[in-house]
Amino acid sequence: MALRSNRRTPRFEESEESATEPLISPSSDMDTSEKSAKFFSFFSSKQNIYSIYVLLLFLITYLLNQLDRYMLAIVTKPLAQELHYGDQGCMTNTSAAFPSPQVVCQKLTNQSSCTQFIYNETIFGGCKWDYTGQGFDYQILAGPIFILIYTFAAIPVGIAADLYNRKVLLGISLIFWSVCTLLSGFVTSYWQLALLRFGLGLGEAGCTPFATSLIADYFGQELRGLAMGVYNWGIYTGYSLSYALGNFITDANINNQGWRWSFIIAGIPGIVIGFIILLTVKEPKRGQKTLPSTTKVESSTGNATSSTKEKFKQMFKLMRPSLLLLCIASSIRNAAGYVWAYNTQVYFDGLGQTATQIGTWMSWIPVVGGSIGVVFGGFISDRVVKRTGPHGRIWVLALSQIVSSPFAAGVLFLDPPYCYFSLLPNYIIGEMWVGVALAVLVELVPADVRTTAVAAYFFIISNIGGNMPLLVPPVKRAFINAGYGEVDSLRNTLYLFFPGEYILGALLFLVSLVVLHRDIEYIKQQQDEKVPANKETHPEMPPNYGSASTLATDDQ
């Protein structure tokens, strides 16, 4: 964690007496027996039980963050048909007495052939020409309108996390984006939906910065990694829940308002949880960056300002080729995830899958496969690094994407239900990259600029990856103009941006191996140059503290 300010603001901060101390001291001098004793004693304290309660609230908050974000992708087709945005195409006329199969209707590429189609030479009116929920208008909602405010707002949000009452800001953020989600169920025009999507991005920008900062102060070093892992379960849990809620609720067609109730039901829990956070969560005392016990921390405003300027200078100086390649490769791989996530529902719908069938499979595959993949990737990379050094993580990154790409292609090549079967190993193997890439990043920068580097990394991969879906409509249109049907055009486009970007990302990860060793030596040299000065100020500081040579084993 970054060094946090102890500055207090009367409008937000609680009294010293109401704040809670970190539950386990971050002291690095603790031996194994002491750590074990503290771990088991953790669950015997009421205060620690309360901390678990707070962690569960934050897990639910992150779950709702992902649920509300991806609800648009699940209900976009019925939403577009009511608000009239995006592309149009031929599809099954579900209101007809004898609907024609979706796989037949989607092959008809113009309105006249669609509306005049006679299925089996006897059934007329089984297909209809309507909005598909795809196209540039949809990708604008999924990408730029949300992503740009989400990433740029993270900068002032990060500053606010160091200055003001974080639990108040987290509760307000949750309530704000949940209200935006709920109001999305009442929109009557595309521009109303776009405005609320913008508000959703603004509110969700405050989720992780505030929550992770609070978790770091509620849990000491020995349990902080576990706590962060529990919090991150919200990613895949919320994403899977969006398929369950968005499909089953829309299919239930409550009050004949289908998709509207999906937004309303998704928004209500966040408002309740937001008020629970405001009323029951205590603002803990702000911790400090974990340093050796003999290290002193300067606290004057002048030194802090100088340190911040120095960090940015050092960040620009350390923008080495391997770090740039890592950011580009991660952006490409992240783009594959965004493209697939925002086109999954419409693709399976095009295959003739009903909302119930899609919800049944997608409500559990991402949460099971993704959660296993993230944990498995970290475990494998740690074992490899012990034998090969930091280069081992790059090999794990590249090989995991290469091995996963045939399964990603299988999702598009196979028919249901086999396409779903291929999706599970794709998540397990393909999602290994998330934690491994982050581990490589912190191994390529000195310890004193890690927080800044991580923030810059997520800013880059979110903007590049999150806006990549904008390329889907023109590429798909090119396939349609070449004579392909609606679903075949989307399938071919996804071949390029789903498994195709797995392979491209893997190749870029491998290219970074060429310069990785040289850059690690350079960073180590930059850090070692600071050691004499540090020794003069802090004689007992370990000489290799924070150097690149120690970063690969920091978490072991």
Coordinates of C-alpha atoms in Angstrom, one line a residue:
M1 CA 0.0 0.0 0.0
A2 CA 1.1 3.6 -0.6
L3 CA 2.1 5.8 2.3
R4 CA -1.1 7.5 3.5
S5 CA -1.6 10.9 4.9
N6 CA -2.6 11.3 8.5
R7 CA -4.2 14.7 7.8
R8 CA -7.7 14.9 9.4
T9 CA -10.7 16.7 8.0
P10 CA -13.4 17.7 10.6
R11 CA -16.2 17.3 8.2
F12 CA -15.5 13.6 7.5
E13 CA -13.1 12.1 10.0
E14 CA -14.2 10.3 13.1
S15 CA -12.6 10.7 16.5
E16 CA -9.4 8.8 17.4
E17 CA -11.4 6.7 20.0
S18 CA -13.8 5.4 17.3
A19 CA -11.1 4.3 14.9
T20 CA -9.9 0.7 15.0
E21 CA -6.2 -0.4 14.9
P22 CA -4.9 -2.8 12.2
L23 CA -5.7 -6.2 13.5
I24 CA -2.3 -7.8 13.1
S25 CA 0.8 -5.8 13.3
P26 CA 2.8 -5.5 10.1
S27 CA 6.1 -5.9 11.9
S28 CA 8.6 -7.9 9.8
D29 CA 10.4 -9.1 12.9
M30 CA 7.7 -11.6 13.9
D31 CA 8.8 -15.3 13.7
T32 CA 6.7 -18.2 12.3
S33 CA 5.3 -19.3 15.7
E34 CA 4.2 -15.8 16.5
K35 CA 2.5 -15.4 13.1
S36 CA 0.7 -18.7 13.6
A37 CA -0.4 -17.8 17.0
K38 CA -1.8 -14.4 15.8
F39 CA -3.5 -16.1 12.8
F40 CA -5.5 -18.5 15.1
S41 CA -6.1 -15.9 17.7
F42 CA -7.6 -13.6 15.0
F43 CA -10.9 -15.4 15.1
S44 CA -11.3 -15.3 18.9
S45 CA -11.8 -11.6 19.1
K46 CA -15.1 -9.8 18.6
Q47 CA -13.2 -6.9 16.9
N48 CA -11.8 -9.4 14.4
I49 CA -15.2 -10.9 13.8
Y50 CA -16.3 -7.4 13.1
S51 CA -13.5 -7.0 10.5
I52 CA -14.7 -10.2 8.7
Y53 CA -18.2 -8.6 8.7
V54 CA -16.7 -5.5 7.1
L55 CA -14.8 -7.6 4.5
L56 CA -18.0 -9.4 3.6
L57 CA -19.7 -6.0 3.0
F58 CA -16.9 -5.0 0.7
L59 CA -17.1 -8.3 -1.1
I60 CA -20.9 -7.7 -1.7
T61 CA -20.0 -4.1 -2.8
Y62 CA -17.6 -5.4 -5.4
L63 CA -20.1 -8.0 -6.5
L64 CA -22.7 -5.3 -7.1
N65 CA -20.1 -3.3 -8.9
Q66 CA -19.6 -6.0 -11.5
L67 CA -23.3 -7.0 -11.6
D68 CA -24.4 -3.4 -12.4
R69 CA -21.6 -2.9 -14.9
Y70 CA -22.5 -5.9 -17.1
M71 CA -26.3 -5.8 -16.8
L72 CA -26.3 -3.8 -20.0
A73 CA -24.6 -6.6 -22.0
I74 CA -27.3 -9.1 -20.9
V75 CA -30.4 -7.1 -21.7
T76 CA -29.2 -5.1 -24.6
K77 CA -31.4 -6.8 -27.2
P78 CA -34.8 -6.2 -25.6
L79 CA -33.5 -2.8 -24.4
A80 CA -32.6 -1.8 -28.0
Q81 CA -35.9 -3.0 -29.4
E82 CA -37.7 -0.7 -27.0
L83 CA -35.4 2.3 -27.2
H84 CA -34.5 1.9 -30.9
Y85 CA -30.7 2.0 -31.0
G86 CA -28.0 0.1 -32.8
D87 CA -28.1 -2.3 -35.7
Q88 CA -31.1 -4.1 -37.1
G89 CA -31.3 -7.7 -38.3
C90 CA -33.5 -10.7 -38.9
M91 CA -34.5 -12.8 -35.9
T92 CA -37.1 -15.2 -34.5
N93 CA -40.5 -13.6 -34.1
T94 CA -41.3 -14.9 -30.7
S95 CA -44.8 -13.5 -30.8
A96 CA -45.8 -15.5 -33.9
A97 CA -47.9 -18.6 -33.6
F98 CA -45.1 -20.7 -35.1
P99 CA -41.8 -18.9 -34.7
S100 CA -39.0 -19.9 -37.1
P101 CA -35.7 -21.0 -35.7
Q102 CA -33.2 -18.3 -34.9
V103 CA -30.4 -20.1 -36.9
V104 CA -32.6 -19.9 -40.0
C105 CA -33.8 -16.3 -39.5
Q106 CA -30.4 -14.8 -38.9
K107 CA -29.1 -16.0 -42.3
L108 CA -31.5 -13.5 -44.0
T109 CA -29.6 -10.3 -44.5
N110 CA -32.2 -7.8 -45.6
Q111 CA -35.6 -6.6 -44.4
S112 CA -37.7 -7.8 -47.3
S113 CA -36.4 -11.3 -47.4
C114 CA -36.8 -11.5 -43.6
T115 CA -40.4 -10.3 -43.4
Q116 CA -41.5 -12.3 -46.5
F117 CA -39.7 -15.5 -45.5
I118 CA -41.8 -18.7 -45.5
Y119 CA -40.4 -21.5 -43.3
N120 CA -40.7 -25.0 -44.7
E121 CA -42.8 -23.5 -47.5
T122 CA -45.8 -23.4 -45.1
I123 CA -45.2 -21.1 -42.1
F124 CA -45.3 -17.3 -42.8
G125 CA -44.3 -14.6 -40.3
G126 CA -41.9 -16.7 -38.2
C127 CA -39.1 -14.1 -38.6
K128 CA -39.0 -10.4 -37.9
W129 CA -36.7 -7.5 -38.7
D130 CA -35.8 -5.7 -35.5
Y131 CA -33.0 -4.2 -33.4
T132 CA -30.4 -6.7 -32.4
G133 CA -28.9 -4.8 -29.5
Q134 CA -25.5 -4.6 -31.3
G135 CA -23.7 -2.0 -33.3
F136 CA -21.8 1.2 -32.7
D137 CA -24.4 2.7 -30.4
Y138 CA -24.2 -0.3 -28.1
Q139 CA -20.4 -0.4 -28.1
I140 CA -20.3 3.3 -27.2
L141 CA -22.4 2.5 -24.1
A142 CA -20.3 -0.5 -23.2
G143 CA -16.9 1.3 -23.9
P144 CA -16.1 5.0 -23.9
I145 CA -19.1 6.4 -22.0
F146 CA -18.3 4.1 -19.1
I147 CA -14.6 3.5 -19.4
L148 CA -13.3 7.0 -19.9
I149 CA -15.0 8.5 -16.8
Y150 CA -14.3 5.3 -14.8
T151 CA -10.5 5.6 -15.4
F152 CA -10.1 9.3 -15.3
A153 CA -12.2 9.7 -12.2
A154 CA -9.8 7.2 -10.5
I155 CA -7.2 9.9 -10.2
P156 CA -9.1 12.4 -8.0
V157 CA -10.7 9.4 -6.2
G158 CA -7.2 8.1 -5.3
I159 CA -6.3 11.5 -3.8
A160 CA -9.6 11.6 -1.9
A161 CA -8.9 8.2 -0.4
D162 CA -5.8 9.6 1.3
L163 CA -7.5 12.7 2.6
Y164 CA -11.1 12.0 3.6
N165 CA -13.2 9.5 5.4
R166 CA -13.1 6.5 3.1
K167 CA -16.1 4.5 4.4
V168 CA -18.3 7.6 3.9
L169 CA -17.0 8.0 0.3
L170 CA -17.4 4.3 -0.4
G171 CA -21.0 4.3 0.9
I172 CA -21.9 7.4 -1.1
S173 CA -20.2 5.9 -4.3
L174 CA -22.2 2.7 -3.9
I175 CA -25.5 4.5 -3.3
F176 CA -24.8 6.8 -6.3
W177 CA -24.1 4.1 -8.9
S178 CA -26.9 1.9 -7.5
V179 CA -29.4 4.7 -8.0
C180 CA -28.0 5.1 -11.6
T181 CA -28.6 1.4 -12.2
L182 CA -32.1 1.5 -10.7
L183 CA -33.0 4.5 -12.8
S184 CA -31.9 2.7 -15.9
G185 CA -35.0 0.6 -15.5
F186 CA -37.1 3.7 -16.2
V187 CA -35.4 5.2 -19.2
T188 CA -37.3 6.1 -22.3
S189 CA -34.5 7.2 -24.7
Y190 CA -31.0 6.2 -25.6
W191 CA -29.5 9.5 -24.3
Q192 CA -31.1 8.9 -20.9
L193 CA -29.4 5.5 -20.8
A194 CA -26.1 7.0 -21.9
L195 CA -26.2 9.7 -19.1
L196 CA -26.9 7.0 -16.5
R197 CA -24.2 4.8 -17.9
F198 CA -21.8 7.8 -17.4
G199 CA -23.0 8.2 -13.8
L200 CA -22.4 4.4 -13.3
G201 CA -18.8 4.8 -14.3
L202 CA -18.3 7.8 -12.1
G203 CA -19.7 6.0 -9.1
E204 CA -17.9 2.7 -9.6
A205 CA -14.6 4.6 -9.9
G206 CA -14.7 4.9 -6.1
C207 CA -15.3 1.3 -5.3
T208 CA -11.8 -0.4 -5.4
P209 CA -9.7 2.5 -4.3
F210 CA -11.7 3.1 -1.1
A211 CA -12.4 -0.6 -0.4
T212 CA -8.8 -1.8 -0.7
S213 CA -7.5 1.1 1.3
L214 CA -9.8 0.2 4.1
I215 CA -9.0 -3.5 3.9
A216 CA -5.3 -2.7 4.2
D217 CA -6.0 -0.9 7.5
Y218 CA -8.4 -3.5 8.8
F219 CA -6.1 -6.4 8.2
G220 CA -2.4 -6.7 9.1
Q221 CA 0.2 -8.0 6.7
E222 CA -0.3 -11.7 7.5
L223 CA -3.9 -11.7 6.5
R224 CA -4.0 -8.8 4.1
G225 CA -3.4 -10.9 1.0
L226 CA -6.1 -13.3 1.9
A227 CA -8.5 -10.5 2.6
M228 CA -7.7 -8.9 -0.8
G229 CA -8.3 -12.3 -2.4
V230 CA -11.7 -12.6 -0.8
Y231 CA -12.6 -9.1 -2.0
N232 CA -11.6 -10.0 -5.6
W233 CA -14.0 -12.9 -5.7
G234 CA -16.6 -10.2 -6.4
I235 CA -15.3 -9.9 -10.0
Y236 CA -16.4 -13.2 -11.3
T237 CA -19.3 -13.6 -8.8
G238 CA -20.9 -10.4 -9.9
Y239 CA -20.3 -11.1 -13.6
S240 CA -21.9 -14.5 -13.3
L241 CA -24.8 -13.1 -11.3
S242 CA -25.5 -10.6 -14.1
Y243 CA -26.3 -13.5 -16.4
A244 CA -28.6 -15.2 -13.9
L245 CA -30.4 -12.0 -13.0
G246 CA -30.5 -10.4 -16.4
N247 CA -31.8 -13.5 -18.2
F248 CA -34.2 -15.0 -15.6
I249 CA -35.7 -11.7 -14.5
T250 CA -36.1 -10.5 -18.1
D251 CA -37.6 -13.8 -19.1
A252 CA -40.1 -13.7 -16.2
N253 CA -41.4 -10.4 -17.7
I254 CA -42.7 -8.9 -14.5
N255 CA -45.6 -6.5 -15.2
N256 CA -44.8 -7.0 -18.8
Q257 CA -41.6 -4.9 -18.2
G258 CA -39.0 -7.6 -18.7
W259 CA -35.6 -5.9 -18.9
R260 CA -36.6 -2.9 -16.7
W261 CA -37.0 -5.1 -13.6
S262 CA -33.5 -6.5 -14.2
F263 CA -32.0 -3.0 -13.7
I264 CA -34.4 -2.2 -10.8
I265 CA -33.7 -5.4 -8.9
A266 CA -29.9 -5.0 -9.5
G267 CA -29.9 -1.5 -8.2
I268 CA -31.9 -1.9 -4.9
P269 CA -29.4 -4.0 -2.9
G270 CA -26.6 -1.4 -3.5
I271 CA -28.7 1.4 -1.9
V272 CA -29.3 -0.8 1.2
I273 CA -25.7 -1.9 1.5
G274 CA -24.5 1.6 1.0
F275 CA -26.5 2.8 4.0
I276 CA -25.3 -0.2 6.0
I277 CA -21.7 0.8 5.3
L278 CA -22.4 4.4 6.3
L279 CA -24.0 3.3 9.6
T280 CA -22.0 0.3 10.7
V281 CA -18.5 0.5 9.3
K282 CA -15.9 2.3 11.3
E283 CA -13.2 4.4 9.7
P284 CA -9.9 2.7 10.9
K285 CA -6.7 4.6 11.6
R286 CA -4.7 5.1 8.5
G287 CA -1.8 2.7 8.3
Q288 CA 1.6 3.4 6.9
K289 CA 3.6 1.6 4.2
T290 CA 5.3 -1.4 5.7
L291 CA 8.9 -0.6 6.3
P292 CA 11.6 -2.2 8.4
S293 CA 11.1 -1.3 12.0
T294 CA 14.3 0.8 12.1
T295 CA 13.2 3.0 9.2
K296 CA 12.0 6.5 9.9
V297 CA 9.3 8.1 7.8
E298 CA 9.6 11.8 7.0
S299 CA 6.2 13.6 7.4
S300 CA 6.8 17.2 6.6
T301 CA 4.8 18.7 3.8
G302 CA 7.8 19.8 1.9
N303 CA 9.4 16.4 1.9
A304 CA 6.2 14.8 0.9
T305 CA 5.8 17.1 -2.1
S306 CA 9.4 16.6 -3.1
S307 CA 9.0 12.8 -2.8
T308 CA 5.9 12.9 -5.1
K309 CA 7.7 14.9 -7.7
E310 CA 10.7 12.5 -7.5
K311 CA 8.4 9.5 -7.9
F312 CA 7.0 10.8 -11.2
K313 CA 10.5 11.7 -12.4
Q314 CA 11.6 8.2 -11.6
M315 CA 8.6 6.6 -13.2
F316 CA 9.4 8.3 -16.5
K317 CA 13.0 7.3 -16.2
L318 CA 12.1 3.7 -15.6
M319 CA 9.7 3.3 -18.5
R320 CA 11.9 0.5 -19.9
P321 CA 11.0 -1.6 -23.0
S322 CA 10.0 -4.6 -21.0
L323 CA 7.5 -2.5 -18.9
L324 CA 6.0 -0.9 -22.0
L325 CA 5.7 -4.3 -23.7
L326 CA 4.0 -5.7 -20.6
C327 CA 1.5 -2.8 -20.7
I328 CA 0.8 -3.3 -24.4
A329 CA 0.5 -7.1 -24.1
S330 CA -1.8 -6.8 -21.1
S331 CA -3.9 -4.3 -22.9
I332 CA -4.4 -6.6 -25.8
R333 CA -5.3 -9.5 -23.5
N334 CA -7.6 -7.3 -21.5
A335 CA -9.3 -6.2 -24.7
A336 CA -10.1 -9.9 -25.5
G337 CA -11.9 -10.1 -22.2
Y338 CA -13.9 -6.9 -22.8
V339 CA -14.9 -7.9 -26.3
W340 CA -16.1 -11.3 -25.2
A341 CA -17.9 -10.0 -22.1
Y342 CA -19.9 -7.5 -24.0
N343 CA -20.8 -9.8 -26.9
T344 CA -21.4 -13.1 -25.1
Q345 CA -25.2 -12.7 -24.7
V346 CA -25.8 -11.6 -28.3
Y347 CA -23.6 -14.4 -29.7
F348 CA -25.4 -17.2 -27.8
D349 CA -28.7 -15.6 -28.6
G350 CA -27.8 -15.7 -32.3
L351 CA -27.2 -19.5 -31.9
G352 CA -30.8 -19.9 -30.9
Q353 CA -30.2 -20.2 -27.2
T354 CA -33.0 -18.9 -25.0
A355 CA -32.5 -16.5 -22.1
T356 CA -33.0 -19.4 -19.7
Q357 CA -30.4 -21.6 -21.4
I358 CA -27.8 -18.8 -21.4
G359 CA -28.5 -17.9 -17.8
T360 CA -28.3 -21.6 -16.7
W361 CA -24.7 -22.0 -18.1
M362 CA -23.3 -18.5 -17.7
S363 CA -24.5 -18.0 -14.1
W364 CA -21.8 -20.5 -12.9
I365 CA -19.1 -21.0 -15.5
P366 CA -17.3 -17.6 -15.1
V367 CA -17.3 -17.7 -11.3
V368 CA -16.0 -21.2 -11.1
G369 CA -13.5 -21.0 -14.0
G370 CA -12.3 -17.5 -13.4
S371 CA -11.8 -17.9 -9.6
I372 CA -9.8 -21.1 -10.1
G373 CA -7.8 -19.5 -12.9
V374 CA -6.7 -16.5 -10.9
V375 CA -5.6 -18.6 -7.9
F376 CA -4.0 -21.3 -10.0
G377 CA -2.1 -18.8 -12.0
G378 CA -0.5 -17.2 -8.9
F379 CA 0.4 -20.6 -7.5
I380 CA 2.0 -21.9 -10.7
S381 CA 3.9 -18.6 -11.3
D382 CA 5.3 -18.6 -7.8
R383 CA 6.5 -22.2 -8.1
V384 CA 8.1 -21.4 -11.5
V385 CA 9.8 -18.2 -10.2
K386 CA 11.5 -20.2 -7.5
R387 CA 13.3 -22.2 -10.2
T388 CA 13.8 -19.7 -13.0
G389 CA 13.5 -16.2 -11.6
P390 CA 11.2 -13.4 -12.9
H391 CA 11.5 -14.8 -16.5
G392 CA 9.3 -17.7 -15.3
R393 CA 6.3 -15.5 -14.9
I394 CA 6.5 -14.3 -18.5
W395 CA 6.6 -17.9 -19.7
V396 CA 3.5 -18.6 -17.5
L397 CA 1.7 -15.6 -19.1
A398 CA 2.5 -16.5 -22.6
L399 CA 1.9 -20.3 -22.4
S400 CA -1.3 -19.9 -20.5
Q401 CA -2.8 -17.7 -23.3
I402 CA -1.5 -20.0 -26.0
V403 CA -2.9 -23.1 -24.3
S404 CA -6.2 -21.3 -23.7
S405 CA -6.7 -20.0 -27.2
P406 CA -7.9 -23.3 -28.7
F407 CA -10.6 -23.5 -26.0
A408 CA -11.6 -19.9 -26.8
A409 CA -11.8 -20.8 -30.4
G410 CA -13.8 -23.9 -29.4
V411 CA -16.5 -21.6 -27.8
L412 CA -17.1 -20.1 -31.2
F413 CA -16.6 -23.2 -33.3
L414 CA -18.8 -25.7 -31.4
D415 CA -22.5 -25.8 -31.1
P416 CA -24.4 -25.7 -27.7
P417 CA -23.9 -27.2 -25.2
Y418 CA -20.4 -28.1 -26.2
C419 CA -19.4 -24.5 -26.7
Y420 CA -20.2 -24.0 -23.0
F421 CA -18.0 -27.0 -22.1
S422 CA -15.1 -25.3 -23.9
L423 CA -15.7 -22.1 -22.1
L424 CA -14.9 -23.6 -18.6
P425 CA -11.2 -24.6 -19.4
N426 CA -10.8 -21.3 -21.2
Y427 CA -11.7 -19.4 -18.0
I428 CA -9.5 -21.6 -15.8
I429 CA -6.4 -21.3 -18.0
G430 CA -7.0 -18.0 -19.8
E431 CA -7.7 -16.0 -16.6
M432 CA -4.3 -17.0 -15.1
W433 CA -2.8 -13.9 -16.6
V434 CA -4.6 -11.4 -14.2
G435 CA -2.5 -11.8 -11.1
V436 CA 0.7 -13.0 -12.9
A437 CA 0.9 -9.9 -15.0
L438 CA 0.5 -7.7 -11.9
A439 CA 3.3 -9.7 -10.2
V440 CA 5.6 -9.1 -13.2
L441 CA 4.8 -5.4 -13.1
V442 CA 5.9 -4.9 -9.4
E443 CA 9.1 -6.9 -10.2
L444 CA 9.9 -4.3 -12.9
V445 CA 9.7 -1.2 -10.8
P446 CA 11.4 -0.2 -7.5
A447 CA 9.4 -0.5 -4.3
D448 CA 8.9 3.2 -3.7
V449 CA 7.0 3.7 -7.0
R450 CA 5.0 0.5 -7.1
T451 CA 1.7 2.2 -6.2
T452 CA 2.1 4.8 -8.9
A453 CA 3.1 2.1 -11.4
V454 CA 0.1 -0.1 -10.7
A455 CA -2.2 2.9 -11.0
A456 CA -0.7 3.8 -14.4
Y457 CA -0.8 0.1 -15.5
F458 CA -4.6 -0.2 -14.8
F459 CA -5.2 3.2 -16.5
I460 CA -3.5 2.0 -19.7
I461 CA -5.0 -1.5 -19.9
S462 CA -8.5 -0.3 -19.0
N463 CA -8.6 2.5 -21.6
I464 CA -7.1 0.4 -24.4
G465 CA -8.9 -2.8 -23.6
G466 CA -12.2 -1.2 -22.6
N467 CA -12.5 0.7 -25.9
M468 CA -11.5 -2.2 -28.1
P469 CA -15.2 -3.3 -28.5
L470 CA -15.6 -0.2 -30.7
L471 CA -13.9 -2.1 -33.5
V472 CA -16.4 -4.9 -33.4
P473 CA -19.2 -3.2 -35.5
P474 CA -17.1 -2.1 -38.5
V475 CA -15.3 -5.5 -38.7
K476 CA -18.6 -7.3 -38.4
R477 CA -20.1 -5.0 -41.1
A478 CA -17.2 -5.9 -43.4
F479 CA -18.1 -9.6 -43.0
I480 CA -21.7 -8.9 -43.7
N481 CA -20.9 -7.0 -46.8
A482 CA -18.8 -10.0 -47.9
G483 CA -22.0 -12.2 -47.8
Y484 CA -21.8 -13.7 -44.3
G485 CA -25.0 -13.9 -42.1
E486 CA -25.5 -12.0 -38.9
V487 CA -24.2 -14.6 -36.5
D488 CA -21.4 -15.9 -38.8
S489 CA -20.2 -12.3 -39.1
L490 CA -20.2 -11.9 -35.4
R491 CA -18.5 -15.3 -35.0
N492 CA -15.7 -14.4 -37.5
T493 CA -15.2 -11.0 -35.7
L494 CA -14.9 -12.7 -32.4
Y495 CA -12.3 -15.1 -33.8
L496 CA -10.1 -12.1 -34.4
F497 CA -10.7 -10.3 -31.1
F498 CA -11.2 -13.2 -28.7
P499 CA -8.7 -16.1 -29.4
G500 CA -6.9 -13.9 -31.8
E501 CA -6.0 -11.4 -29.1
Y502 CA -5.0 -14.3 -26.8
I503 CA -2.3 -15.3 -29.3
L504 CA -1.2 -11.7 -30.0
G505 CA -1.0 -11.0 -26.3
A506 CA 1.1 -14.1 -25.8
L507 CA 3.5 -13.2 -28.6
L508 CA 4.0 -9.7 -27.1
F509 CA 4.6 -11.3 -23.7
L510 CA 7.3 -13.5 -25.2
V511 CA 8.9 -10.5 -27.0
S512 CA 9.3 -8.8 -23.6
L513 CA 11.6 -11.7 -22.6
V514 CA 14.2 -10.4 -24.9
V515 CA 14.7 -7.2 -22.9
L516 CA 13.5 -8.3 -19.5
H517 CA 16.9 -9.4 -18.1
R518 CA 18.6 -6.1 -19.1
D519 CA 15.8 -4.0 -17.6
I520 CA 15.9 -5.8 -14.3
E521 CA 19.6 -5.2 -14.0
Y522 CA 19.1 -1.5 -14.9
I523 CA 16.4 -1.2 -12.2
K524 CA 18.6 -2.9 -9.7
Q525 CA 21.4 -0.6 -10.5
Q526 CA 19.1 2.5 -10.0
Q527 CA 18.0 1.2 -6.6
D528 CA 21.5 0.3 -5.5
E529 CA 22.7 3.8 -6.2
K530 CA 20.3 5.0 -3.5
V531 CA 21.6 2.6 -0.9
P532 CA 24.6 4.7 0.3
A533 CA 22.3 7.7 0.9
N534 CA 19.8 5.5 2.7
K535 CA 22.5 4.1 4.9
E536 CA 23.5 7.5 6.0
T537 CA 20.0 8.4 7.1
H538 CA 18.9 4.9 8.2
P539 CA 22.0 2.8 9.1
E540 CA 20.0 -0.3 10.0
M541 CA 18.0 -0.5 6.8
P542 CA 18.7 -3.8 4.9
P543 CA 21.0 -2.9 2.0
N544 CA 18.8 -4.7 -0.6
Y545 CA 15.4 -3.4 0.7
G546 CA 13.1 -2.7 -2.2
S547 CA 15.7 -3.5 -4.9
A548 CA 14.7 -5.3 -8.0
S549 CA 16.7 -8.4 -6.9
T550 CA 14.4 -9.0 -4.0
L551 CA 11.1 -8.3 -5.7
A552 CA 10.5 -11.8 -7.0
T553 CA 10.3 -13.2 -3.5
D554 CA 8.5 -10.4 -1.7
D555 CA 5.3 -12.4 -1.5
Q556 CA 6.8 -15.7 -0.5

